[in-house]
Short mmCIF file of N, CA and C in Angstrom, two decimals:
data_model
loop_
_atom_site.label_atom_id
_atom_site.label_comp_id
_atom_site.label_asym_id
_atom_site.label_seq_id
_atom_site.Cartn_x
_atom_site.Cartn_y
_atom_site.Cartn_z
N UNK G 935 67.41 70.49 -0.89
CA UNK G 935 66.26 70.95 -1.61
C UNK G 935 65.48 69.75 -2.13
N UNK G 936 64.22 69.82 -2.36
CA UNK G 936 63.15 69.06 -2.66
C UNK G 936 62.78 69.23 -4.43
N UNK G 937 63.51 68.32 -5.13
CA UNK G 937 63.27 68.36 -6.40
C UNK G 937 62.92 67.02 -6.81
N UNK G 938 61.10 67.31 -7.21
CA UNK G 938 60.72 66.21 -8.13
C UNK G 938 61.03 66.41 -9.25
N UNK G 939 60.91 65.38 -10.27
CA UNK G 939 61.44 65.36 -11.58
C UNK G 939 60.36 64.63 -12.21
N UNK G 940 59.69 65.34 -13.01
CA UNK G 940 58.63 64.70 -13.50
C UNK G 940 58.90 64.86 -15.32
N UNK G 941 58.29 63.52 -15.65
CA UNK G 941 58.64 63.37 -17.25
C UNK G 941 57.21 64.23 -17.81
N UNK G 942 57.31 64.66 -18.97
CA UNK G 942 56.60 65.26 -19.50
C UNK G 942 56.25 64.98 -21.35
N UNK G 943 55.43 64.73 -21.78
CA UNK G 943 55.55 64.53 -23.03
C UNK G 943 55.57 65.80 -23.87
N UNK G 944 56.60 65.97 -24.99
CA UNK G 944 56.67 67.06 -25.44
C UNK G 944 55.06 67.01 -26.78
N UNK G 945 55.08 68.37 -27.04
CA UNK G 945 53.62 68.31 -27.78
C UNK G 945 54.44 67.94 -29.42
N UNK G 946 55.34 68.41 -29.59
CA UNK G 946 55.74 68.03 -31.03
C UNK G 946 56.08 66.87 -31.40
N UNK G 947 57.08 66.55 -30.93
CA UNK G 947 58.25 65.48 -31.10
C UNK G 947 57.02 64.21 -30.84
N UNK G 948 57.20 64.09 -29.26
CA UNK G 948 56.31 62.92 -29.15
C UNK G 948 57.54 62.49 -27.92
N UNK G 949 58.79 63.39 -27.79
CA UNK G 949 59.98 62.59 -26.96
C UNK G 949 59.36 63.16 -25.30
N UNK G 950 60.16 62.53 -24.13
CA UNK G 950 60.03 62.61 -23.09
C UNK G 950 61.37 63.45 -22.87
N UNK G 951 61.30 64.65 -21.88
CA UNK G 951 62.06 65.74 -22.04
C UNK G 951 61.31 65.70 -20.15
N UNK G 952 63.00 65.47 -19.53
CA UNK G 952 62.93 66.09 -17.93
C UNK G 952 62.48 67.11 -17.94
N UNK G 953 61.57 67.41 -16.56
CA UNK G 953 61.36 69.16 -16.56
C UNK G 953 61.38 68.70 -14.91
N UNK G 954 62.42 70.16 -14.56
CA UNK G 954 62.33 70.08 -12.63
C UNK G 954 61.38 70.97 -12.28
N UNK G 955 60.90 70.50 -11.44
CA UNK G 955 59.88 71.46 -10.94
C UNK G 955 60.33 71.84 -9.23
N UNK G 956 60.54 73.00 -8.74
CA UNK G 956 61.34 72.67 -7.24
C UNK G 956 59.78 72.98 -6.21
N UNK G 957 59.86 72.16 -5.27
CA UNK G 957 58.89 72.17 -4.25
C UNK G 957 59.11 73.20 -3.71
N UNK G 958 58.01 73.93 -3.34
CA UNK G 958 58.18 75.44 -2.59
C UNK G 958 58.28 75.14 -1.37
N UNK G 959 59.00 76.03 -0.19
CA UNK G 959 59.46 75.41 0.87
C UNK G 959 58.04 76.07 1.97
N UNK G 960 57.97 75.37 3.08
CA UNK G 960 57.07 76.03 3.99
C UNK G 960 57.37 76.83 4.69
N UNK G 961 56.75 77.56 5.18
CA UNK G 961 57.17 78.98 6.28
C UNK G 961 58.01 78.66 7.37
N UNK G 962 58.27 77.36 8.08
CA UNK G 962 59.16 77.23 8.93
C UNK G 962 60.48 77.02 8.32
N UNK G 963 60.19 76.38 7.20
CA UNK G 963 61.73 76.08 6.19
C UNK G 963 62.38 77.56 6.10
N UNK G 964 61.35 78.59 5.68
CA UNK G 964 62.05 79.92 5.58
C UNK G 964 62.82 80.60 6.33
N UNK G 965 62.14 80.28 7.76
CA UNK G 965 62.36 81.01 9.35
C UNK G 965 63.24 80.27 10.01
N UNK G 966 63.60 79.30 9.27
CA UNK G 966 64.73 78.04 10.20
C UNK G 966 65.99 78.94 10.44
N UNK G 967 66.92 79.11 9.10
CA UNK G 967 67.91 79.27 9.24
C UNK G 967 68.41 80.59 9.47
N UNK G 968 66.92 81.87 9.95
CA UNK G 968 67.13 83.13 10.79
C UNK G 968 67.32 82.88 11.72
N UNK G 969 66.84 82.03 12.31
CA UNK G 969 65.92 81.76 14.13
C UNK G 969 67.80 81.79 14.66
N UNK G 970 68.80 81.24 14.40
CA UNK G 970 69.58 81.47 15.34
C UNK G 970 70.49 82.72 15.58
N UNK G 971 70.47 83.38 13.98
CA UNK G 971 70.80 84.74 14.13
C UNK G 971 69.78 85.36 15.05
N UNK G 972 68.50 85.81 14.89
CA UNK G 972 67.99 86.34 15.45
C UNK G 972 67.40 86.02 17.27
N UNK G 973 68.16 84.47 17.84
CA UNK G 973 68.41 84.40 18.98
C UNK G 973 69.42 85.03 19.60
N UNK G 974 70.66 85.20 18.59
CA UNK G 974 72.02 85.90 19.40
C UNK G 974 71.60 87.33 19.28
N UNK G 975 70.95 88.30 18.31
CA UNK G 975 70.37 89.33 18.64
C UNK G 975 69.61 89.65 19.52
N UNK G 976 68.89 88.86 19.89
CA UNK G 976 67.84 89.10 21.16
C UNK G 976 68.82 88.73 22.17
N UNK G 977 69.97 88.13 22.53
CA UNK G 977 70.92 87.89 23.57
C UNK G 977 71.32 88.80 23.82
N UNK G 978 72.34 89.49 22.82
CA UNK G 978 72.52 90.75 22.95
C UNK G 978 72.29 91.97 23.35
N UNK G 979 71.06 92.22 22.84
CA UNK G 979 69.88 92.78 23.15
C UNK G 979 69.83 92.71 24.55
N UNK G 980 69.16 91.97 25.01
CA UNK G 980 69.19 92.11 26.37
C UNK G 980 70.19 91.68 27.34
N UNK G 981 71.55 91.32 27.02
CA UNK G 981 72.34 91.74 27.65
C UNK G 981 72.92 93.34 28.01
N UNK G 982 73.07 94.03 26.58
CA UNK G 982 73.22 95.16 26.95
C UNK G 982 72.14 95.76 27.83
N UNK G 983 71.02 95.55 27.35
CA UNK G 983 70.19 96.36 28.43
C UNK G 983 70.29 95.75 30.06
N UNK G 984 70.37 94.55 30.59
CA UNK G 984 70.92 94.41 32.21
C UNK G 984 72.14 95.27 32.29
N UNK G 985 73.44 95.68 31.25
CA UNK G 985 74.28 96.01 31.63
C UNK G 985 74.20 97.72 31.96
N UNK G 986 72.93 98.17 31.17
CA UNK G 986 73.09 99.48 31.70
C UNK G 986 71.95 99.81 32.58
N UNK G 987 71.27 98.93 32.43
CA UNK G 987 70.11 99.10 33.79
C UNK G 987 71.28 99.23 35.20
N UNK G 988 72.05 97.88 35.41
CA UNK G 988 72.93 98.10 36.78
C UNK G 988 73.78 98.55 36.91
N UNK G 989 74.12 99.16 35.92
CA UNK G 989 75.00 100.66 35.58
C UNK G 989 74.05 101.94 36.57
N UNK G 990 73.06 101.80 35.98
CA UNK G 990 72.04 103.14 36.64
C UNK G 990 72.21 103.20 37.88
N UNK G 991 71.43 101.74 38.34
CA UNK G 991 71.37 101.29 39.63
C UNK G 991 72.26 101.23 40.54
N UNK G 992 73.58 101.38 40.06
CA UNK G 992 74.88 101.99 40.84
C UNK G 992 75.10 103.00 41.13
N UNK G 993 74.71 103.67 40.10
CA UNK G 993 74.78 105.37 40.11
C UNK G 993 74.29 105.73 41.36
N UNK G 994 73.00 105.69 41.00
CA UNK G 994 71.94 105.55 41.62
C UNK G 994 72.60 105.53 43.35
N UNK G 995 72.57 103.87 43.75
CA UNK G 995 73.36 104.36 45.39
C UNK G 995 74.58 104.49 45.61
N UNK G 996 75.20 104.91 44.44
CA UNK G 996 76.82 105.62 44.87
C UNK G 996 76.64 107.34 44.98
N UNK G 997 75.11 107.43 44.78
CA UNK G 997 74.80 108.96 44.74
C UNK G 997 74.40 108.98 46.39
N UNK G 998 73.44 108.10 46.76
CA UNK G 998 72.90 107.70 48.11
C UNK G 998 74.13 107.67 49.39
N UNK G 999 74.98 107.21 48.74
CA UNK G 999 76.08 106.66 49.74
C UNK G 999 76.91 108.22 49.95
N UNK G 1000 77.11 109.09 48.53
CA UNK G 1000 77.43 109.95 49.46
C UNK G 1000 76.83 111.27 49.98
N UNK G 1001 75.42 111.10 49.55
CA UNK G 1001 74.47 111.82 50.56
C UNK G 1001 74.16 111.58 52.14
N UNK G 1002 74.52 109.76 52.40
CA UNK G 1002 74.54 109.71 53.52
C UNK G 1002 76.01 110.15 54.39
N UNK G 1003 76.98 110.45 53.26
CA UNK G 1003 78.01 110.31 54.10
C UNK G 1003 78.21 111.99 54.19
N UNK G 1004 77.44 112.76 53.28
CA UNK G 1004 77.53 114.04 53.73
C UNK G 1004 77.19 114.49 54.77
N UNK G 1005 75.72 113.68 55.43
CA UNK G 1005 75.00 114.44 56.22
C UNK G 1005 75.78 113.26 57.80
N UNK G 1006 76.28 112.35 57.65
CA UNK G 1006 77.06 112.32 58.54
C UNK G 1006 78.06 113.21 58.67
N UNK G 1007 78.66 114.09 58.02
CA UNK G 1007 79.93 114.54 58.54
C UNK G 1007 79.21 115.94 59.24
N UNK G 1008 77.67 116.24 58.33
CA UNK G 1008 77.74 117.26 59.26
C UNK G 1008 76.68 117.19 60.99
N UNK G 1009 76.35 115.95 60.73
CA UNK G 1009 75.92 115.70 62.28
C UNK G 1009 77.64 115.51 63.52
N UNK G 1010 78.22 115.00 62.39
CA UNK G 1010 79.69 114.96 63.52
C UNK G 1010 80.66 115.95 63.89
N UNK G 1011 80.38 116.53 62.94
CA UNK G 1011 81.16 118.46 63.06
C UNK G 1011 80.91 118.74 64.24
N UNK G 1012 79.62 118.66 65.26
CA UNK G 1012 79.21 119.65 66.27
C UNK G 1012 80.52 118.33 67.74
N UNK G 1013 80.60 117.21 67.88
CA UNK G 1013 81.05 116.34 68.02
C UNK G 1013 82.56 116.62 68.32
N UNK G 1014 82.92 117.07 67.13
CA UNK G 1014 84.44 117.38 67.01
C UNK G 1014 84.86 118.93 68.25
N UNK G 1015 84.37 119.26 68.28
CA UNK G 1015 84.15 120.83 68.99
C UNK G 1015 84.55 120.17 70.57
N UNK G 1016 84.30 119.39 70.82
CA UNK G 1016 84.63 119.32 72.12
C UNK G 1016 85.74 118.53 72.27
N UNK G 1017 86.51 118.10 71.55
CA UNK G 1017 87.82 118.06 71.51
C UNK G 1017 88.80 119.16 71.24
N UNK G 1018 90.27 119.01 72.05
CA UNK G 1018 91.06 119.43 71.20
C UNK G 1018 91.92 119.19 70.54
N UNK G 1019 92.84 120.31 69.97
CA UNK G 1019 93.76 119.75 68.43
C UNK G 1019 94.09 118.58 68.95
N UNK G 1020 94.62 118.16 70.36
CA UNK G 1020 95.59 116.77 70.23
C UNK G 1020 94.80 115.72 70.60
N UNK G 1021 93.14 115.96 70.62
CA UNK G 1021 92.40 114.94 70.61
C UNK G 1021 91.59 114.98 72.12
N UNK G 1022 92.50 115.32 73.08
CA UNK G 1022 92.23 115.62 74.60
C UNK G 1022 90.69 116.34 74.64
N UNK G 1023 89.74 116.35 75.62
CA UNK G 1023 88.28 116.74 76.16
C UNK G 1023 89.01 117.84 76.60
N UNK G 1024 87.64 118.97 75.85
CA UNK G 1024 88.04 120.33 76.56
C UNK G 1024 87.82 120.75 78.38
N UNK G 1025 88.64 121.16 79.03
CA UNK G 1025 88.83 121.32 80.38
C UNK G 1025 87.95 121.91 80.83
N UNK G 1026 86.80 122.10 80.19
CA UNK G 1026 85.29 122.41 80.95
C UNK G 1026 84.45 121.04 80.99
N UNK G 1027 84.62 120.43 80.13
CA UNK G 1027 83.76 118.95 80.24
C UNK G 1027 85.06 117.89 81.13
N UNK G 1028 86.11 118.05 81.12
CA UNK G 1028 86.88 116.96 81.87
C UNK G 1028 86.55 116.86 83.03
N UNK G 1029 86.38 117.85 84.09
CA UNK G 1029 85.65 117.62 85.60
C UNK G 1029 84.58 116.67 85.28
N UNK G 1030 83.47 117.23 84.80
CA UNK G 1030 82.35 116.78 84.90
C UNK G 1030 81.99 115.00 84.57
N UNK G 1031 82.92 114.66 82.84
CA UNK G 1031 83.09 113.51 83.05
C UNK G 1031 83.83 112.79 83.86
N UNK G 1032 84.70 113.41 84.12
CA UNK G 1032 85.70 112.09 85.58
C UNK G 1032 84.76 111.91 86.41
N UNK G 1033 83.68 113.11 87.14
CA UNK G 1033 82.70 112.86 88.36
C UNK G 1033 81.58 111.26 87.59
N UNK G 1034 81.73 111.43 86.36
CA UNK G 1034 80.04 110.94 86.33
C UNK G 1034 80.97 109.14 86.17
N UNK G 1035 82.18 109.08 85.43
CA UNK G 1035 82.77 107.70 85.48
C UNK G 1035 83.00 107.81 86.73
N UNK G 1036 83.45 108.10 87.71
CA UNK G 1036 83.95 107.75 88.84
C UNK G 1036 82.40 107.41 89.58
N UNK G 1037 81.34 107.75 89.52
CA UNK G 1037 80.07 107.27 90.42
C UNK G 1037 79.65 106.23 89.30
N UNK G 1038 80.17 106.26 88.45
CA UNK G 1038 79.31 105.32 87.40
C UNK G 1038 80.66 103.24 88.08
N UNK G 1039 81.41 103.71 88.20
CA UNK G 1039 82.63 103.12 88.87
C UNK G 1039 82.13 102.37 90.05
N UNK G 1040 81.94 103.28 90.70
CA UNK G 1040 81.53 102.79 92.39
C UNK G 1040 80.15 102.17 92.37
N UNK G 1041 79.56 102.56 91.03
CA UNK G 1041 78.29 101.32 91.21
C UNK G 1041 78.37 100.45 90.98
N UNK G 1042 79.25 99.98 90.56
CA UNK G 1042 79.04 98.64 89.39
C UNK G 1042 80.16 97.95 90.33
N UNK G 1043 81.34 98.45 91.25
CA UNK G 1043 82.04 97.81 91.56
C UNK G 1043 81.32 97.02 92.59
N UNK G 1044 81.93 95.26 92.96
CA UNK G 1044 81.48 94.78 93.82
C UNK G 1044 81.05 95.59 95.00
N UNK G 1045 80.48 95.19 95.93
CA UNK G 1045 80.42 95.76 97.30
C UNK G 1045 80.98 94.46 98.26
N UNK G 1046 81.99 94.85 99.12
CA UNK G 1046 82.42 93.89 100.11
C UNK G 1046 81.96 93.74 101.41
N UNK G 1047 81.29 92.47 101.91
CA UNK G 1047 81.20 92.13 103.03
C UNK G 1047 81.71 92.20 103.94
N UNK G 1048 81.62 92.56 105.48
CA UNK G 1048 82.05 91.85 106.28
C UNK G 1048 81.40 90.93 106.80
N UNK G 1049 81.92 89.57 107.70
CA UNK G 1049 81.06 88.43 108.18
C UNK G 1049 80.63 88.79 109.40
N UNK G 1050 79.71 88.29 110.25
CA UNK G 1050 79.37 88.80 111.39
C UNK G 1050 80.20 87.59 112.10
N UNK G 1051 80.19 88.22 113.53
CA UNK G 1051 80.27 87.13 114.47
C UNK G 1051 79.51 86.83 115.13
N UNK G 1052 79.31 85.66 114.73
CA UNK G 1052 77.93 84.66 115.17
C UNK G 1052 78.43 83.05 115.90
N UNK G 1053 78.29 82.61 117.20
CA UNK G 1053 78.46 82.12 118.31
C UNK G 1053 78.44 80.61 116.87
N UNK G 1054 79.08 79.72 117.64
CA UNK G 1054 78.76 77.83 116.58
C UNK G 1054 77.22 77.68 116.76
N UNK G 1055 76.64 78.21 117.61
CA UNK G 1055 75.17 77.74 117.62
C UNK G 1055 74.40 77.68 116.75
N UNK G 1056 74.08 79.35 115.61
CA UNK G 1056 73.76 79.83 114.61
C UNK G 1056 74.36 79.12 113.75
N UNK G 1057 73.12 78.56 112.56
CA UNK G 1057 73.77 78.09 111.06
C UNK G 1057 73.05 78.58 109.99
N UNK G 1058 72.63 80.32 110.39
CA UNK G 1058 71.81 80.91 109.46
C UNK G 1058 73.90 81.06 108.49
N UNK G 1059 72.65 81.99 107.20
CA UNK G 1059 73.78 82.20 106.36
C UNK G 1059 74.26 83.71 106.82
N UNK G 1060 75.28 84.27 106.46
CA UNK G 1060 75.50 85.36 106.81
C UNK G 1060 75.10 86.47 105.81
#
């Protein structure tokens, strides 16, 4: 604290008699020793609020996640139908796919040459 001390002459006596007078403090002197309380409040403060904002924001696509996973199960329901219990293709679609792998098979497999017979004269390629 800021204490001048100024002498004063008394009006009777004639003696010199201390008198303190305290310097009034300035507006930042006042606000000094809030400012760090009221930084950890504002920390606070907005910590809790990120913590329930991404609280929401979870909610939020854990609600998404299983809306998508609803409407997958029911696009895959129709899917399941053509199996049976032990997993096996029902015996109306098994013909049909063996035909379409088996030509799908024979395309893709190499095709084999034979060489011609061509005299030593010829040095085309075969």
């Amino acid at each position: 604290m800021d204490r001048s001390m100024e002498t004063t002459n008394s009006r009777s006596n004639g003696e010199d008699k201390p008198v303190c007078q305290c310097a009034t403090k300035s507006g930042v002197q006042r606000w000094l020793p809030g400012f760090p309380i009221a930084l950890c409040l504002l920390m606070s403060l907005s910590s809790i609020t990120v913590c329930v904002l991404m609280s929401f924001r979870t909610h939020q696509l854990e609600n998404r996640l299983h809306m998508k996973m609803d409407k997958a199960s029911i696009l895959q329901a129709p899917q399941r139908s053509f199996k049976n219990e032990d997993g096996a293709l029902i015996s109306e679609l098994s013909a049909p796919v063996r035909m379409l792998v088996e030509e799908k098979v024979a395309a893709l497999m190499p095709k084999l040459r034979t060489a011609r017979d061509v005299g030593q004269e010829c040095s085309c390629p075969p």
